[in-house]
Short mmCIF file of C-alpha atoms in Angstrom, two decimals:
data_model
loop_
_atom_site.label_atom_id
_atom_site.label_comp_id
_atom_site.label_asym_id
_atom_site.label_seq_id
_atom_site.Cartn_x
_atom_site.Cartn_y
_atom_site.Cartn_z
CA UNK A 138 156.67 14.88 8.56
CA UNK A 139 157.81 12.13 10.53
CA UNK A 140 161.64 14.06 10.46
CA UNK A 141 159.91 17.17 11.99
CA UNK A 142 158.77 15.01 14.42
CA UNK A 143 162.01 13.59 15.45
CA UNK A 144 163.70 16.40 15.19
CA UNK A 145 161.18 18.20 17.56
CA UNK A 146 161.62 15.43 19.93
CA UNK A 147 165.04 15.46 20.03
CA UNK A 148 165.12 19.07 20.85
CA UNK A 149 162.41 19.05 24.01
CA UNK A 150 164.92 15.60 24.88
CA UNK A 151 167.71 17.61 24.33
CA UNK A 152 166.18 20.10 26.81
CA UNK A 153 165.28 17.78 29.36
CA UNK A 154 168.99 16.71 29.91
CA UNK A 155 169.97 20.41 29.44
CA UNK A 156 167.92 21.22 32.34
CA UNK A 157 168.91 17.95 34.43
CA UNK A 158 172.61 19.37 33.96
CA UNK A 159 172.02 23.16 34.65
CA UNK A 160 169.91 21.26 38.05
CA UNK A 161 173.23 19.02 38.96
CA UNK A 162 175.40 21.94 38.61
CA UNK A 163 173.18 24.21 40.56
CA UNK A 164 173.62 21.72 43.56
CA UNK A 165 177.56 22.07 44.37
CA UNK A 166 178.63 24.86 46.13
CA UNK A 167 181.79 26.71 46.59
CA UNK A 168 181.10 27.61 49.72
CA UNK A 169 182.41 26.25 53.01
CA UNK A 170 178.78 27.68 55.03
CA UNK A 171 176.63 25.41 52.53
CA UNK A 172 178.53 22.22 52.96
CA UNK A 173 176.84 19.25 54.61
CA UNK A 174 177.53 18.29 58.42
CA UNK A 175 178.46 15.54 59.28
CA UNK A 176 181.41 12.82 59.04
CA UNK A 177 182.93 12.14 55.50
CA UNK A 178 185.40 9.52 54.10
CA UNK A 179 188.68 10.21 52.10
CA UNK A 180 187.83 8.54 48.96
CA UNK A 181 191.89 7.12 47.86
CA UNK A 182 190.87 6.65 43.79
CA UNK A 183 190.85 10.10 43.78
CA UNK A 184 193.19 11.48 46.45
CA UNK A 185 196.95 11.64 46.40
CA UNK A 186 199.71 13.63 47.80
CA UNK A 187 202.45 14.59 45.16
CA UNK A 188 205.85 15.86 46.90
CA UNK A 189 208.76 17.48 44.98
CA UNK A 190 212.54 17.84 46.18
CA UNK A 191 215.07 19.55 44.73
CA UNK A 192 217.61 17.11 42.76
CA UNK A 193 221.23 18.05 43.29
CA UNK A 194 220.17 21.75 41.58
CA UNK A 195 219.48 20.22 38.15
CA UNK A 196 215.45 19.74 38.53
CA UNK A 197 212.73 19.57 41.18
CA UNK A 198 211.87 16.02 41.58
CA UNK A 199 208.56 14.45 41.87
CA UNK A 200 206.72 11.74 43.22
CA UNK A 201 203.65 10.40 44.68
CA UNK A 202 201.75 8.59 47.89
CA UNK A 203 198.53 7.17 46.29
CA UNK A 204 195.89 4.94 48.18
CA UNK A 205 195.79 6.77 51.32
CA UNK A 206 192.48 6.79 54.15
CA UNK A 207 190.99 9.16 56.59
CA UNK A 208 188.08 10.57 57.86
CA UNK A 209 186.65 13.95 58.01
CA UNK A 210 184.28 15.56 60.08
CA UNK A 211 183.19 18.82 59.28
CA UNK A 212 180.50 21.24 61.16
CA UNK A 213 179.87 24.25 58.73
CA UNK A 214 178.57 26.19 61.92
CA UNK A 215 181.91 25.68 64.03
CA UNK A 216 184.65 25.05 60.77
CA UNK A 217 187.48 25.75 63.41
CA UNK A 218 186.12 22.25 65.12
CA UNK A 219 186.49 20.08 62.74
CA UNK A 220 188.25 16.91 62.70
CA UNK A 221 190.95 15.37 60.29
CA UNK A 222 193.06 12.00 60.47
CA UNK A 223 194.57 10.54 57.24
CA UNK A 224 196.93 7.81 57.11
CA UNK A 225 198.83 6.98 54.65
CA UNK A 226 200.73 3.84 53.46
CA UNK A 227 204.47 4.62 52.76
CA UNK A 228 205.40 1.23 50.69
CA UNK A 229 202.45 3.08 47.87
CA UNK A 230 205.59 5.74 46.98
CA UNK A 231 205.99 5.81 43.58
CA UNK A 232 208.01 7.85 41.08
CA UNK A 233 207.75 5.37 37.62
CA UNK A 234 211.21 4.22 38.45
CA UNK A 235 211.23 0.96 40.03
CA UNK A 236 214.81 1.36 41.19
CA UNK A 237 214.36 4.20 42.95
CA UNK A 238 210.91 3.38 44.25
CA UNK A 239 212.66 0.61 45.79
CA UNK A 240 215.52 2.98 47.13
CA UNK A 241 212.62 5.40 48.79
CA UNK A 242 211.64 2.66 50.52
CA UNK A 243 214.58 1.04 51.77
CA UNK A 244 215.89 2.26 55.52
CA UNK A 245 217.89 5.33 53.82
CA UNK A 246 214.90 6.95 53.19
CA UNK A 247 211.35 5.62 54.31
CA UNK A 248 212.07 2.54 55.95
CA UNK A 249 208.84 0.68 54.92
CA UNK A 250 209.33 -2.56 56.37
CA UNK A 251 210.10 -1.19 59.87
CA UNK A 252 207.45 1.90 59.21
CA UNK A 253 204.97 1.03 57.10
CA UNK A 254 202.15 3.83 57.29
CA UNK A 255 202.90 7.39 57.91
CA UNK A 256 200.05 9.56 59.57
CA UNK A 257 198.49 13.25 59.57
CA UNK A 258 196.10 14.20 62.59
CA UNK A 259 194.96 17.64 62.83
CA UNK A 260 195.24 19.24 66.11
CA UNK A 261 193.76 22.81 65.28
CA UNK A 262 191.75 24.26 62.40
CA UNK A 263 192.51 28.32 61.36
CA UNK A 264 190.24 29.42 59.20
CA UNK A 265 191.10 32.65 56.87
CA UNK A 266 189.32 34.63 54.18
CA UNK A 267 187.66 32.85 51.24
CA UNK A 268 187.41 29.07 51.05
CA UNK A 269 190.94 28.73 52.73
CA UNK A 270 192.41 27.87 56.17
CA UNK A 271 195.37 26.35 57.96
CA UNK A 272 195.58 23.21 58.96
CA UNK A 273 198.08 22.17 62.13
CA UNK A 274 198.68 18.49 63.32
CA UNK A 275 201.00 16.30 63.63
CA UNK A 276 202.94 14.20 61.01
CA UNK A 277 204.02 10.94 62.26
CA UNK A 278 206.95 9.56 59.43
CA UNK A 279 209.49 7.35 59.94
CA UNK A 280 208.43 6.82 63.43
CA UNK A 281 209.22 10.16 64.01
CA UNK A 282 206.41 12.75 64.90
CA UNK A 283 206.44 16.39 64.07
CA UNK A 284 203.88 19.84 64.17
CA UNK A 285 203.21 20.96 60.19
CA UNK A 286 200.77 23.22 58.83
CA UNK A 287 198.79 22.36 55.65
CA UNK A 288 197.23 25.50 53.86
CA UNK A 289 194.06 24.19 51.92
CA UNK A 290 191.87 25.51 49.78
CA UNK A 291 187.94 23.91 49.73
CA UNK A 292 187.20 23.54 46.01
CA UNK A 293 183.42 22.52 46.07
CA UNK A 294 180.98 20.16 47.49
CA UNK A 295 177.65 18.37 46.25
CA UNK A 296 176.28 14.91 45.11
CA UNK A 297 178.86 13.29 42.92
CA UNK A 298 177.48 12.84 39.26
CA UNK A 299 179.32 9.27 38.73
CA UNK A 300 178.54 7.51 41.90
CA UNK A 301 175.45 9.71 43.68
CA UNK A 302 177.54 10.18 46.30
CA UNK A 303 177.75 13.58 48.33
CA UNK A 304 181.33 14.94 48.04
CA UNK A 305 183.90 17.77 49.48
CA UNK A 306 186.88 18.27 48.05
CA UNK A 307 189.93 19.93 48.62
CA UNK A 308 193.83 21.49 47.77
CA UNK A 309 196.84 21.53 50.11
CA UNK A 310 199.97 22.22 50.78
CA UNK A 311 202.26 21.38 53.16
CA UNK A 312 206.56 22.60 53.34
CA UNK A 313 208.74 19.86 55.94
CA UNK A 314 212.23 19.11 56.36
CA UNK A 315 212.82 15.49 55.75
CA UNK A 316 216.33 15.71 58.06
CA UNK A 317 213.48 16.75 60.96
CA UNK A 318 212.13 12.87 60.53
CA UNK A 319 214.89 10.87 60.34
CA UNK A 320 216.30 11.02 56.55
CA UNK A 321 218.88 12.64 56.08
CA UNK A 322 220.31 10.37 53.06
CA UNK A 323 222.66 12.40 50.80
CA UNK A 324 221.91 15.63 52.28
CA UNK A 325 222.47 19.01 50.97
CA UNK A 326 223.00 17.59 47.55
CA UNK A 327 219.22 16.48 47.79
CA UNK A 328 217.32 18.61 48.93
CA UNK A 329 215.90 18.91 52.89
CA UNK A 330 212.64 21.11 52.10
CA UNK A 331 210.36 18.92 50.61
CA UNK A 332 206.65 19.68 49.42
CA UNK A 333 203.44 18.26 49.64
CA UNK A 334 200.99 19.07 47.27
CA UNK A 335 197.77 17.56 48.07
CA UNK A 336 194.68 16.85 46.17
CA UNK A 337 191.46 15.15 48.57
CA UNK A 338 188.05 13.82 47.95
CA UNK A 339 185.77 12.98 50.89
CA UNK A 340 182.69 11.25 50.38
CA UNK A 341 179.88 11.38 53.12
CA UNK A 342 179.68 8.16 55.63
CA UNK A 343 175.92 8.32 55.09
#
């Protein structure tokens, strides 16, 4: 008797947190009309850019900028007015080879003492079919500045399960020439074209 009645009380417990997830779920949305207004913050645990350059024709190589800030504001109402500027710290490059982290960052590629953050401000906002758009602004690297498009991709947004926190994120990706800011360090046998895959979390300011 007393098993029944654990077991039945497991099961309307069981329920209970069935329903609470079905609820959380139910909040995010995929899309870009539902989102919040309102000015969010680029959360860096969980935002990175990955880039990948072709290695003398043997591989596509791959690293990583990790730790970078910005702020987004976003007005689901006017989408084509919203406002993005991330910077980024360029000594954070990282491949998981300390030699040729250090190499990246010497003055034959990044030149992180003299230029130690690299930036990203958009300057207009196109926005397409579906949850995508184009995103144009101006990359500052190297101390040189430059127009690039990022095409992104909203994923969701809603109230963070871990940290209660209402979140956007989003995918993009980005094609520039590095010999266009300044490095042009054993070019052609490295590659010029260089790609930026990136992966963003914004949290809301409030």
């Amino acid at each position: 008797m007393q098993f029944q009645k654990f077991a039945a009380g497991f099961a309307v417990a069981a329920i209970v947190v069935s329903a609470g997830v079905v609820q959380a779920q139910d909040a995010f949305t995929k899309k870009p009309a539902e989102v919040r207004a309102g000015t969010y913050t680029l959360d860096p645990e969980h935002s990175k850019i990955t880039w990948f350059v072709n290695h003398l024709g043997f591989s596509t190589y791959a690293g990583q900028f990790a730790g970078a800030t910005g702020t987004l504001t976003l007005d689901p109402k006017a989408p084509a007015a919203s406002k993005l500027d991330v910077t980024v710290k360029a000594d954070d490059v990282g491949t998981l080879n300390a030699a040729l982290d250090k190499h990246l960052k010497s003055p034959d590629f990044l030149d992180t003492a003299k230029f130690p953050t690299a930036t990203f401000k958009a300057t207009r906002i196109v926005v397409k079919d579906g949850n995508e758009a184009d995103i144009h602004g101006d990359l500052t690297l190297r101390g040189v500045t430059k127009p690039i498009v990022i095409e992104a991709e909203f994923n969701q947004a809603g109230v963070n399960p871990l940290d209660k926190k209402y979140s956007v994120g989003f995918d993009g990706e980005a094609k520039i020439r590095r010999s266009d800011f300044g490095i042009a360090y054993a070019l052609p046998a490295v590659g010029d074209e260089v790609t930026l895959k990136i992966e963003a979390e914004f949290k809301a300011a409030s």
